[in-house]
Tab-separated table of C-alpha atoms in Angstrom:
chain	number	residue	atom	x	y	z
A	8	UNK	CA	20.511	-227.733	-29.082
A	9	UNK	CA	19.520	-231.450	-28.964
A	10	UNK	CA	19.928	-231.245	-25.164
A	11	UNK	CA	17.933	-228.244	-24.844
A	12	UNK	CA	15.047	-229.869	-27.031
A	13	UNK	CA	15.339	-232.907	-24.834
A	14	UNK	CA	15.050	-230.966	-21.692
A	15	UNK	CA	12.066	-229.117	-22.963
A	16	UNK	CA	10.360	-232.378	-23.866
A	17	UNK	CA	10.947	-233.729	-20.390
A	18	UNK	CA	9.736	-230.479	-18.875
A	19	UNK	CA	6.635	-230.546	-21.123
A	20	UNK	CA	5.981	-234.111	-19.974
A	21	UNK	CA	6.391	-233.457	-16.378
A	22	UNK	CA	3.974	-230.379	-16.621
A	23	UNK	CA	1.275	-232.460	-18.467
A	24	UNK	CA	1.633	-235.340	-15.881
A	25	UNK	CA	1.355	-232.981	-13.083
A	26	UNK	CA	-1.800	-231.234	-14.482
A	27	UNK	CA	-3.353	-234.707	-14.794
A	28	UNK	CA	-2.524	-235.414	-11.341
A	29	UNK	CA	-3.857	-232.236	-10.077
A	30	UNK	CA	-7.194	-232.794	-11.987
A	31	UNK	CA	-7.397	-236.303	-10.789
A	32	UNK	CA	-6.869	-235.461	-7.152
A	33	UNK	CA	-9.419	-232.644	-7.446
A	34	UNK	CA	-12.028	-234.924	-8.897
A	35	UNK	CA	-11.266	-237.559	-6.281
A	36	UNK	CA	-11.243	-234.946	-3.581
A	37	UNK	CA	-14.825	-233.815	-4.826
A	38	UNK	CA	-15.875	-237.278	-4.689
A	39	UNK	CA	-14.821	-238.030	-1.240
A	40	UNK	CA	-16.277	-234.716	-0.317
A	41	UNK	CA	-19.531	-235.515	-1.734
A	42	UNK	CA	-19.571	-238.961	-0.245
A	43	UNK	CA	-18.805	-237.761	3.083
A	44	UNK	CA	-21.598	-235.019	2.890
A	45	UNK	CA	-23.929	-237.791	2.089
A	46	UNK	CA	-23.044	-239.932	4.838
A	47	UNK	CA	-23.244	-237.314	7.407
A	48	UNK	CA	-26.089	-234.992	6.291
A	49	UNK	CA	-27.730	-237.041	3.483
A	50	UNK	CA	-28.861	-235.528	0.166
A	51	UNK	CA	-29.979	-232.091	0.515
A	52	UNK	CA	-32.388	-230.939	-2.233
A	53	UNK	CA	-32.529	-227.384	-3.141
A	54	UNK	CA	-34.851	-225.105	-1.269
A	55	UNK	CA	-37.482	-228.088	-0.271
A	56	UNK	CA	-40.982	-226.875	-0.538
A	57	UNK	CA	-42.839	-229.915	0.839
A	58	UNK	CA	-42.618	-232.496	3.464
A	59	UNK	CA	-42.641	-235.396	0.824
A	60	UNK	CA	-41.223	-235.983	-2.599
A	61	UNK	CA	-41.447	-238.190	-5.575
A	62	UNK	CA	-38.039	-239.122	-6.742
A	63	UNK	CA	-36.434	-240.800	-9.761
A	64	UNK	CA	-33.059	-241.420	-10.797
A	65	UNK	CA	-30.852	-240.685	-13.864
A	66	UNK	CA	-27.418	-241.810	-14.812
A	67	UNK	CA	-25.253	-242.183	-17.793
A	68	UNK	CA	-23.554	-244.968	-19.720
A	69	UNK	CA	-26.227	-246.664	-21.756
A	70	UNK	CA	-26.971	-246.639	-25.355
A	71	UNK	CA	-30.168	-245.172	-24.306
A	72	UNK	CA	-29.374	-242.348	-22.121
A	73	UNK	CA	-31.443	-239.915	-24.259
A	74	UNK	CA	-34.733	-241.631	-24.402
A	75	UNK	CA	-34.726	-242.281	-20.664
A	76	UNK	CA	-33.931	-238.667	-20.252
A	77	UNK	CA	-36.996	-237.652	-22.177
A	78	UNK	CA	-39.052	-240.392	-20.327
A	79	UNK	CA	-37.789	-238.929	-16.837
A	80	UNK	CA	-39.064	-235.257	-18.078
A	81	UNK	CA	-42.520	-236.823	-19.240
A	82	UNK	CA	-42.870	-238.322	-15.688
A	83	UNK	CA	-41.948	-235.091	-13.983
A	84	UNK	CA	-44.347	-233.184	-16.059
A	85	UNK	CA	-47.119	-235.716	-15.716
A	86	UNK	CA	-46.886	-235.696	-12.010
A	87	UNK	CA	-47.145	-231.919	-11.927
A	88	UNK	CA	-49.974	-232.009	-14.026
A	89	UNK	CA	-51.787	-234.014	-11.234
A	90	UNK	CA	-50.858	-231.021	-8.721
A	91	UNK	CA	-49.200	-233.332	-6.493
A	92	UNK	CA	-48.532	-232.137	-2.869
A	93	UNK	CA	-44.762	-233.029	-2.949
A	94	UNK	CA	-41.481	-231.981	-4.448
A	95	UNK	CA	-40.031	-233.870	-7.503
A	96	UNK	CA	-36.628	-234.749	-7.101
A	97	UNK	CA	-34.178	-236.305	-9.548
A	98	UNK	CA	-31.148	-238.279	-8.258
A	99	UNK	CA	-28.639	-237.571	-11.074
A	100	UNK	CA	-25.080	-238.806	-11.360
A	101	UNK	CA	-22.358	-236.264	-11.859
A	102	UNK	CA	-21.899	-237.118	-15.376
A	103	UNK	CA	-25.471	-236.294	-16.500
A	104	UNK	CA	-25.106	-233.176	-18.825
A	105	UNK	CA	-25.404	-229.913	-17.234
A	106	UNK	CA	-27.978	-228.853	-20.133
A	107	UNK	CA	-30.173	-231.653	-19.182
A	108	UNK	CA	-30.001	-230.621	-15.541
A	109	UNK	CA	-30.926	-227.197	-16.415
A	110	UNK	CA	-33.936	-228.377	-18.413
A	111	UNK	CA	-35.303	-230.362	-15.599
A	112	UNK	CA	-34.836	-227.687	-13.224
A	113	UNK	CA	-35.720	-224.517	-14.895
A	114	UNK	CA	-38.301	-225.996	-17.478
A	115	UNK	CA	-39.994	-228.990	-15.681
A	116	UNK	CA	-39.534	-227.645	-12.102
A	117	UNK	CA	-37.628	-230.593	-10.513
A	118	UNK	CA	-35.099	-230.513	-7.857
A	119	UNK	CA	-31.950	-232.260	-9.132
A	120	UNK	CA	-29.560	-233.613	-6.679
A	121	UNK	CA	-26.159	-234.758	-7.904
A	122	UNK	CA	-24.293	-237.992	-6.652
A	123	UNK	CA	-21.449	-240.051	-7.206
A	124	UNK	CA	-22.517	-243.580	-8.637
A	125	UNK	CA	-22.547	-246.402	-6.330
A	126	UNK	CA	-19.949	-248.787	-7.134
A	127	UNK	CA	-21.643	-252.201	-8.082
A	128	UNK	CA	-19.760	-255.129	-6.385
A	129	UNK	CA	-21.956	-257.776	-8.176
A	130	UNK	CA	-20.898	-256.769	-11.887
A	131	UNK	CA	-18.652	-259.921	-11.965
A	132	UNK	CA	-21.605	-262.337	-11.552
A	133	UNK	CA	-22.208	-264.781	-14.450
A	134	UNK	CA	-26.075	-263.543	-14.953
A	135	UNK	CA	-25.230	-259.970	-14.659
A	136	UNK	CA	-26.929	-257.512	-17.073
A	137	UNK	CA	-24.528	-254.447	-17.774
A	138	UNK	CA	-27.434	-252.239	-18.242
A	139	UNK	CA	-28.144	-252.499	-14.578
A	140	UNK	CA	-24.539	-251.524	-13.448
A	141	UNK	CA	-25.648	-248.284	-11.819
A	142	UNK	CA	-29.165	-248.993	-10.739
A	143	UNK	CA	-27.783	-249.210	-6.970
A	144	UNK	CA	-28.033	-245.547	-7.267
A	145	UNK	CA	-31.520	-245.911	-6.199
A	146	UNK	CA	-30.383	-246.416	-2.447
A	147	UNK	CA	-29.740	-242.797	-2.403
A	148	UNK	CA	-33.445	-242.266	-1.933
A	149	UNK	CA	-32.718	-243.263	1.898
A	150	UNK	CA	-30.348	-240.298	1.989
A	151	UNK	CA	-32.962	-237.695	1.055
A	152	UNK	CA	-33.186	-236.317	4.421
A	153	UNK	CA	-34.958	-233.314	3.802
A	154	UNK	CA	-38.187	-235.281	3.542
A	155	UNK	CA	-40.604	-237.379	5.677
A	156	UNK	CA	-41.632	-239.781	2.962
A	157	UNK	CA	-40.359	-240.512	-0.509
A	158	UNK	CA	-41.986	-242.344	-3.328
A	159	UNK	CA	-39.045	-243.755	-5.339
A	160	UNK	CA	-39.971	-244.201	-9.120
A	161	UNK	CA	-38.498	-245.646	-12.317
A	162	UNK	CA	-38.818	-243.449	-15.454
A	163	UNK	CA	-41.238	-246.102	-17.181
A	164	UNK	CA	-44.171	-245.475	-14.612
A	165	UNK	CA	-47.408	-243.897	-16.294
A	166	UNK	CA	-49.385	-242.170	-13.650
A	167	UNK	CA	-53.163	-242.285	-14.260
A	168	UNK	CA	-54.095	-239.938	-11.078
A	169	UNK	CA	-52.708	-238.440	-8.167
A	170	UNK	CA	-51.374	-240.944	-5.736
A	171	UNK	CA	-50.426	-238.700	-2.824
A	172	UNK	CA	-51.919	-241.191	-0.348
A	173	UNK	CA	-48.868	-243.309	-0.770
A	174	UNK	CA	-46.997	-240.890	1.620
A	175	UNK	CA	-49.025	-242.253	4.320
A	176	UNK	CA	-47.568	-245.676	4.128
A	177	UNK	CA	-44.658	-246.924	6.651
A	178	UNK	CA	-41.045	-247.179	6.666
A	179	UNK	CA	-41.089	-249.475	3.216
A	180	UNK	CA	-43.901	-250.345	0.920
A	181	UNK	CA	-43.673	-252.082	-2.406
A	182	UNK	CA	-46.056	-253.988	-4.929
A	183	UNK	CA	-45.686	-257.678	-5.453
A	184	UNK	CA	-46.233	-257.993	-9.240
A	185	UNK	CA	-44.720	-261.196	-9.124
A	186	UNK	CA	-46.362	-263.571	-6.571
A	187	UNK	CA	-43.265	-263.889	-4.481
A	188	UNK	CA	-41.096	-261.053	-5.505
A	189	UNK	CA	-42.012	-257.269	-5.170
A	190	UNK	CA	-41.042	-254.900	-7.744
A	191	UNK	CA	-38.548	-251.851	-7.299
A	192	UNK	CA	-40.126	-249.657	-10.080
A	193	UNK	CA	-42.134	-247.975	-7.337
A	194	UNK	CA	-41.812	-248.157	-3.649
A	195	UNK	CA	-42.437	-245.925	-0.641
A	196	UNK	CA	-39.901	-245.166	2.135
A	197	UNK	CA	-38.959	-243.091	4.976
A	198	UNK	CA	-35.595	-241.621	4.492
A	199	UNK	CA	-33.091	-242.702	7.045
A	200	UNK	CA	-29.409	-242.136	7.268
A	201	UNK	CA	-28.903	-244.942	9.274
A	202	UNK	CA	-30.617	-247.448	6.855
A	203	UNK	CA	-28.607	-245.825	4.137
A	204	UNK	CA	-25.471	-246.446	5.727
A	205	UNK	CA	-26.436	-250.007	6.787
A	206	UNK	CA	-27.120	-250.658	2.847
A	207	UNK	CA	-23.947	-249.368	1.760
A	208	UNK	CA	-22.197	-251.420	4.645
A	209	UNK	CA	-24.224	-254.592	3.243
A	210	UNK	CA	-22.939	-253.864	-0.269
A	211	UNK	CA	-19.284	-253.777	1.006
A	212	UNK	CA	-19.834	-257.172	2.705
A	213	UNK	CA	-21.557	-258.711	-0.540
A	214	UNK	CA	-24.958	-259.325	0.649
A	215	UNK	CA	-26.638	-262.024	-1.640
A	216	UNK	CA	-28.026	-260.431	-4.681
A	217	UNK	CA	-29.539	-262.884	-7.472
A	218	UNK	CA	-29.557	-260.461	-10.335
A	219	UNK	CA	-26.861	-257.996	-9.353
A	220	UNK	CA	-29.192	-255.043	-9.457
A	221	UNK	CA	-31.197	-252.900	-7.281
A	222	UNK	CA	-34.255	-255.370	-7.616
A	223	UNK	CA	-32.264	-258.355	-6.082
A	224	UNK	CA	-30.636	-256.307	-3.509
A	225	UNK	CA	-33.570	-254.779	-2.170
A	226	UNK	CA	-35.764	-257.943	-2.296
A	227	UNK	CA	-32.807	-259.494	-0.231
A	228	UNK	CA	-32.684	-256.677	2.243
A	229	UNK	CA	-36.351	-256.389	2.879
A	230	UNK	CA	-37.037	-260.309	2.795
A	231	UNK	CA	-39.709	-260.154	5.094
A	232	UNK	CA	-42.244	-257.972	2.991
A	233	UNK	CA	-44.311	-260.911	1.755
A	234	UNK	CA	-45.665	-261.460	5.392
A	235	UNK	CA	-46.408	-257.820	6.042
A	236	UNK	CA	-50.017	-256.525	5.883
A	237	UNK	CA	-51.762	-254.808	2.788
A	238	UNK	CA	-51.769	-251.037	2.905
A	239	UNK	CA	-54.978	-249.134	3.177
A	240	UNK	CA	-54.643	-245.416	3.263
A	241	UNK	CA	-56.068	-243.991	6.567
A	242	UNK	CA	-59.193	-241.809	6.169
A	243	UNK	CA	-57.249	-238.936	8.004
A	244	UNK	CA	-54.678	-237.583	5.409
A	245	UNK	CA	-52.641	-236.437	8.251
A	246	UNK	CA	-52.211	-239.946	9.736
A	247	UNK	CA	-48.985	-241.789	8.984
A	248	UNK	CA	-48.530	-245.376	9.402
A	249	UNK	CA	-45.280	-247.170	10.847
A	250	UNK	CA	-43.857	-250.564	9.556
A	251	UNK	CA	-43.716	-252.318	6.301
A	252	UNK	CA	-46.532	-252.926	4.271
A	253	UNK	CA	-47.425	-254.527	0.608
A	254	UNK	CA	-49.015	-252.102	-1.763
A	255	UNK	CA	-52.133	-253.098	-3.492
A	256	UNK	CA	-51.483	-254.181	-7.271
A	257	UNK	CA	-53.114	-250.932	-8.357
A	258	UNK	CA	-50.329	-248.762	-7.561
A	259	UNK	CA	-47.977	-250.759	-9.862
A	260	UNK	CA	-50.050	-252.388	-12.710
A	261	UNK	CA	-48.036	-254.474	-15.014
A	262	UNK	CA	-48.513	-253.725	-18.525
A	263	UNK	CA	-48.358	-257.354	-19.385
A	264	UNK	CA	-51.705	-257.901	-17.339
A	265	UNK	CA	-53.431	-255.498	-19.783
A	266	UNK	CA	-52.171	-257.167	-22.711
A	267	UNK	CA	-53.808	-260.449	-21.829
A	268	UNK	CA	-57.443	-259.139	-21.525
A	269	UNK	CA	-57.000	-255.543	-23.227
A	270	UNK	CA	-58.425	-254.124	-20.116
A	271	UNK	CA	-57.601	-253.622	-16.421
A	272	UNK	CA	-59.215	-255.944	-13.798
A	273	UNK	CA	-57.395	-255.381	-10.634
A	274	UNK	CA	-59.487	-256.705	-7.642
A	275	UNK	CA	-58.211	-254.294	-4.974
A	276	UNK	CA	-56.867	-250.837	-4.741
A	277	UNK	CA	-57.135	-247.916	-7.222
A	278	UNK	CA	-55.852	-248.121	-10.689
A	279	UNK	CA	-52.930	-245.541	-10.145
A	280	UNK	CA	-49.825	-246.336	-11.909
A	281	UNK	CA	-48.769	-248.554	-14.945
A	282	UNK	CA	-45.293	-250.004	-15.164
A	283	UNK	CA	-43.620	-251.271	-18.292
A	284	UNK	CA	-41.015	-253.886	-16.913
A	285	UNK	CA	-40.694	-255.789	-20.322
A	286	UNK	CA	-37.893	-255.642	-22.923
A	287	UNK	CA	-36.066	-252.389	-23.030
A	288	UNK	CA	-36.570	-251.894	-26.732
A	289	UNK	CA	-40.350	-252.086	-26.311
A	290	UNK	CA	-40.568	-249.406	-23.602
A	291	UNK	CA	-43.499	-247.050	-24.347
A	292	UNK	CA	-41.838	-244.111	-25.368
A	293	UNK	CA	-40.492	-245.863	-28.613
A	294	UNK	CA	-42.448	-244.860	-31.598
A	295	UNK	CA	-42.647	-248.485	-32.930
A	296	UNK	CA	-43.999	-249.909	-29.416
A	297	UNK	CA	-47.574	-249.023	-30.852
A	298	UNK	CA	-49.642	-250.756	-32.065
A	299	UNK	CA	-47.159	-253.486	-31.137
A	300	UNK	CA	-48.193	-252.842	-27.574
A	301	UNK	CA	-51.279	-250.788	-27.268
A	302	UNK	CA	-50.503	-248.955	-24.115
A	303	UNK	CA	-47.705	-247.190	-25.792
A	304	UNK	CA	-50.221	-244.679	-27.239
A	305	UNK	CA	-51.225	-243.799	-23.642
A	306	UNK	CA	-47.692	-242.874	-22.844
A	307	UNK	CA	-47.400	-240.841	-25.882
A	308	UNK	CA	-50.667	-239.028	-25.256
A	309	UNK	CA	-49.427	-238.023	-21.854
A	310	UNK	CA	-46.041	-236.693	-23.460
A	311	UNK	CA	-48.164	-234.800	-26.005
A	312	UNK	CA	-50.041	-233.131	-23.428
A	313	UNK	CA	-47.034	-232.247	-21.184
A	314	UNK	CA	-43.572	-232.326	-22.928
A	315	UNK	CA	-44.569	-232.150	-26.510
A	316	UNK	CA	-42.505	-232.956	-29.633
A	317	UNK	CA	-40.705	-229.626	-30.468
A	318	UNK	CA	-37.380	-231.212	-30.192
A	319	UNK	CA	-37.842	-233.728	-32.687
A	320	UNK	CA	-40.192	-232.054	-35.173
A	321	UNK	CA	-37.338	-230.059	-37.125
A	322	UNK	CA	-35.640	-233.471	-38.046
A	323	UNK	CA	-39.021	-235.172	-38.878
A	324	UNK	CA	-39.854	-232.302	-41.214
A	325	UNK	CA	-36.393	-232.361	-42.972
A	326	UNK	CA	-36.738	-236.237	-43.267
A	327	UNK	CA	-40.123	-236.001	-44.657
A	328	UNK	CA	-39.115	-233.462	-47.327
A	329	UNK	CA	-36.091	-235.291	-48.217
A	330	UNK	CA	-38.055	-238.619	-48.784
A	331	UNK	CA	-40.513	-236.828	-50.996
A	332	UNK	CA	-37.909	-235.161	-53.127
A	333	UNK	CA	-36.491	-238.710	-53.477
A	334	UNK	CA	-39.832	-240.072	-54.796
A	335	UNK	CA	-40.294	-236.992	-57.216
A	336	UNK	CA	-36.721	-237.327	-58.520
A	337	UNK	CA	-36.559	-240.904	-58.896
A	338	UNK	CA	-39.524	-240.939	-61.022
A	339	UNK	CA	-38.771	-237.936	-63.347
A	340	UNK	CA	-35.098	-239.014	-63.669
A	341	UNK	CA	-35.963	-242.659	-64.244
A	342	UNK	CA	-34.192	-243.208	-67.796
A	343	UNK	CA	-31.112	-241.333	-66.652
A	344	UNK	CA	-30.840	-243.172	-63.533
A	345	UNK	CA	-31.251	-246.503	-65.140
A	346	UNK	CA	-28.574	-245.743	-67.904
A	347	UNK	CA	-25.834	-244.705	-65.113
A	348	UNK	CA	-26.522	-247.666	-63.123
A	349	UNK	CA	-26.225	-250.130	-65.692
A	350	UNK	CA	-23.190	-248.821	-67.339
A	351	UNK	CA	-21.256	-249.173	-64.285
A	352	UNK	CA	-22.466	-252.604	-63.808
A	353	UNK	CA	-22.255	-253.671	-67.455
A	354	UNK	CA	-19.890	-256.660	-66.785
A	355	UNK	CA	-21.063	-257.716	-63.384
A	356	UNK	CA	-22.108	-261.302	-62.606
A	357	UNK	CA	-25.862	-261.969	-63.242
A	358	UNK	CA	-25.990	-263.631	-59.940
A	359	UNK	CA	-24.315	-260.824	-58.112
A	360	UNK	CA	-26.594	-258.369	-59.847
A	361	UNK	CA	-29.938	-260.140	-58.573
A	362	UNK	CA	-28.403	-260.035	-55.098
A	363	UNK	CA	-27.801	-256.299	-55.493
A	364	UNK	CA	-31.446	-256.038	-56.281
A	365	UNK	CA	-32.689	-258.021	-53.125
A	366	UNK	CA	-30.364	-255.936	-51.131
A	367	UNK	CA	-31.492	-252.605	-52.298
A	368	UNK	CA	-35.176	-253.901	-51.528
A	369	UNK	CA	-34.324	-254.896	-48.207
A	370	UNK	CA	-32.516	-251.695	-47.625
A	371	UNK	CA	-35.585	-249.830	-48.484
A	372	UNK	CA	-37.401	-251.367	-45.528
A	373	UNK	CA	-34.724	-251.490	-43.091
A	374	UNK	CA	-32.749	-248.098	-43.310
A	375	UNK	CA	-35.570	-245.787	-42.602
A	376	UNK	CA	-36.419	-247.580	-39.365
A	377	UNK	CA	-33.115	-246.433	-37.730
A	378	UNK	CA	-33.152	-242.830	-39.080
A	379	UNK	CA	-36.357	-241.755	-37.274
A	380	UNK	CA	-36.199	-240.125	-33.741
A	381	UNK	CA	-36.913	-242.863	-31.296
A	382	UNK	CA	-39.198	-240.955	-28.922
A	383	UNK	CA	-41.381	-239.368	-31.650
A	384	UNK	CA	-45.117	-240.074	-31.628
A	385	UNK	CA	-45.939	-243.501	-33.165
A	386	UNK	CA	-48.479	-242.065	-35.593
A	387	UNK	CA	-45.658	-239.634	-37.012
A	388	UNK	CA	-43.000	-242.368	-36.560
A	389	UNK	CA	-44.979	-244.964	-38.660
A	390	UNK	CA	-46.018	-242.300	-41.297
A	391	UNK	CA	-42.570	-241.292	-41.739
A	392	UNK	CA	-41.179	-244.808	-41.825
A	393	UNK	CA	-43.653	-245.667	-44.644
A	394	UNK	CA	-42.796	-242.614	-46.580
A	395	UNK	CA	-38.991	-243.424	-46.221
A	396	UNK	CA	-39.307	-247.163	-47.431
A	397	UNK	CA	-41.602	-246.005	-50.284
A	398	UNK	CA	-38.937	-243.357	-51.220
A	399	UNK	CA	-36.074	-245.815	-51.134
A	400	UNK	CA	-38.126	-248.552	-53.007
A	401	UNK	CA	-38.763	-245.947	-55.793
A	402	UNK	CA	-35.143	-245.797	-56.275
A	403	UNK	CA	-34.889	-249.657	-56.753
A	404	UNK	CA	-37.894	-249.510	-59.001
A	405	UNK	CA	-36.820	-246.916	-61.263
A	406	UNK	CA	-33.075	-247.655	-61.322
A	407	UNK	CA	-33.368	-251.487	-61.782
A	408	UNK	CA	-36.508	-251.403	-63.825
A	409	UNK	CA	-38.311	-253.611	-61.268
A	410	UNK	CA	-42.028	-254.114	-61.264
A	411	UNK	CA	-43.455	-251.608	-58.776
A	412	UNK	CA	-46.328	-254.069	-57.395
A	413	UNK	CA	-43.941	-256.659	-56.635
A	414	UNK	CA	-41.525	-254.338	-54.809
A	415	UNK	CA	-44.181	-252.654	-52.812
A	416	UNK	CA	-45.975	-256.019	-51.659
A	417	UNK	CA	-44.155	-255.901	-48.317
A	418	UNK	CA	-45.052	-252.178	-47.903
A	419	UNK	CA	-48.631	-252.923	-48.351
A	420	UNK	CA	-48.313	-255.809	-46.084
A	421	UNK	CA	-46.754	-253.527	-43.427
A	422	UNK	CA	-49.783	-251.026	-43.543
A	423	UNK	CA	-52.119	-254.079	-43.274
A	424	UNK	CA	-50.296	-255.446	-40.037
A	425	UNK	CA	-50.515	-252.068	-38.546
A	426	UNK	CA	-54.153	-251.897	-39.115
A	427	UNK	CA	-54.700	-255.520	-37.717
A	428	UNK	CA	-52.570	-254.603	-34.667
A	429	UNK	CA	-54.374	-251.397	-34.105
A	430	UNK	CA	-57.900	-252.698	-34.487
A	431	UNK	CA	-59.797	-251.540	-31.303
A	432	UNK	CA	-62.429	-254.236	-30.900
A	433	UNK	CA	-60.784	-257.339	-29.834
A	434	UNK	CA	-62.607	-259.135	-27.146
A	435	UNK	CA	-59.153	-260.089	-25.439
A	436	UNK	CA	-55.263	-260.412	-26.092
A	437	UNK	CA	-55.450	-263.960	-27.087
A	438	UNK	CA	-57.654	-263.224	-30.025
A	439	UNK	CA	-55.647	-260.319	-30.822
A	440	UNK	CA	-52.410	-262.366	-30.932
A	441	UNK	CA	-54.048	-264.897	-33.098
A	442	UNK	CA	-55.325	-262.458	-35.541
A	443	UNK	CA	-51.870	-260.999	-35.838
A	444	UNK	CA	-50.304	-264.446	-36.434
A	445	UNK	CA	-53.165	-265.344	-38.837
A	446	UNK	CA	-52.393	-262.338	-40.984
A	447	UNK	CA	-48.796	-262.938	-40.999
A	448	UNK	CA	-49.411	-266.525	-42.162
A	449	UNK	CA	-51.906	-265.222	-44.917
A	450	UNK	CA	-49.333	-262.562	-46.234
A	451	UNK	CA	-46.218	-264.791	-46.248
A	452	UNK	CA	-47.008	-266.367	-49.461
A	453	UNK	CA	-47.702	-263.005	-51.324
A	454	UNK	CA	-44.281	-261.724	-50.129
A	455	UNK	CA	-42.606	-264.920	-51.532
A	456	UNK	CA	-44.419	-264.548	-54.748
A	457	UNK	CA	-43.387	-260.979	-55.074
A	458	UNK	CA	-39.846	-261.735	-54.737
A	459	UNK	CA	-39.947	-264.580	-57.166
A	460	UNK	CA	-41.577	-262.140	-59.699
A	461	UNK	CA	-38.723	-259.510	-59.142
A	462	UNK	CA	-36.273	-262.343	-59.804
A	463	UNK	CA	-38.058	-263.588	-62.885
A	464	UNK	CA	-38.249	-259.914	-64.186
A	465	UNK	CA	-34.661	-259.487	-63.772
A	466	UNK	CA	-33.916	-262.590	-65.667
A	467	UNK	CA	-36.214	-261.505	-68.547
A	468	UNK	CA	-34.457	-258.313	-68.605
A	469	UNK	CA	-31.201	-260.052	-68.866
A	470	UNK	CA	-32.142	-262.358	-71.498
A	471	UNK	CA	-33.330	-259.554	-73.628
A	472	UNK	CA	-30.011	-257.749	-73.155
A	473	UNK	CA	-31.630	-254.739	-71.751
A	474	UNK	CA	-29.334	-254.908	-68.698
A	475	UNK	CA	-26.388	-256.516	-70.174
A	476	UNK	CA	-25.926	-255.570	-73.966
A	477	UNK	CA	-23.396	-257.517	-76.012
A	478	UNK	CA	-21.048	-254.548	-76.286
A	479	UNK	CA	-20.306	-251.107	-74.684
A	480	UNK	CA	-22.369	-248.685	-77.066
A	481	UNK	CA	-25.229	-246.690	-76.962
A	482	UNK	CA	-27.014	-248.561	-79.662
A	483	UNK	CA	-27.444	-251.648	-77.536
A	484	UNK	CA	-28.698	-249.485	-74.522
A	485	UNK	CA	-30.938	-247.293	-76.552
A	486	UNK	CA	-32.478	-250.415	-78.291
A	487	UNK	CA	-33.290	-251.813	-74.767
A	488	UNK	CA	-34.886	-248.645	-73.572
A	489	UNK	CA	-36.830	-248.426	-76.710
A	490	UNK	CA	-38.520	-251.709	-75.772
A	491	UNK	CA	-39.376	-250.418	-72.345
A	492	UNK	CA	-40.331	-246.718	-72.935
């Protein structure tokens, strides 16, 4: 019996190992087949309808995959709202969820092509940022062999108008938002399998790449672009230019320029596309990006007109109802909550008790921030945040018998800071920054005084034996509560 059992375990192990080898071989075979097809025929879009295409890419493996998925859908729909005369293509890695692919194809009208991730040979560099590990998938744009011209885009682009004249540009065109380095958030290219294969070969050879991402590689590959002429669209829309060109700054306006003067002042080319190349946690689709950065509201206005917020609204309504319920319940059940709280902490150290009060106040202002859907409209996001912090503050106020005015001083300060940042009549960004700094400098003493008052109030309650009665009994607790109510 033991021999038979051991033989069964061995057979089961061999069966599992064989299945894993078959799955791995199949996946590897699919990958090799895909790579071979791309190298021979390029990326084939499903039923191409136009000669040209706007393209963007999507891959998985970052903490912000969903946010970039939402941003990609808004980009697709905003392009369609301008009635562009081009296909909209998404170069999606094989691990992008099928339901996301279906949404982009069936609801947004995009053409999704699936690709194997390009292996990044620079990931061992000292200055390599892991969030750029898969950005070399952008090279697949040269393999879109169904199209004459492709405008390759990052998801953080905000279109202000139809920019189809870009398809008249040459083999490669990009904007120098940095005086010496062009930006790869938007560029125009003519698909070429020869160029694509040469780029892959250069990756294998380890071409110099200062940042290990698509930006550094393309700047190195097209190192002569700085000396090329500026692109001016031909008057005849059917004329196509040859060669490499620099695009006017209006086709890739860095949001940082706007924040300096709070208006655009682009000397050449039309104001067509805004890009947001700054810190990833201040991308325009995050609800907290406005009014910290004024242009965030422009992106959300475009989302409101195209994709909408139906996906997040059920969770928003549930959270709002939950916070309102907390405020009402905490006020109605104040005596009971306080009794339960202090019975459990009857013999706690007074210093630890004060520390718990500080932690509860800080939690009231921190926890709601992480529960709100990241891509909701800023007006809804800030309203829900203020409601949540008020609700959690009410728990601390009613259970710990804290003075409401002192606990809510930071809450009022946050409202004031939002008003100062959202004030629309600043002459320029420098005055706005100084105003925000001055407001913070003015409010800091009030926040400190409120904290001191909270600690003093707790000390008074302790000395009056409201929080720590001399013995465990109802008489001491009742006498303490009779002084307060």
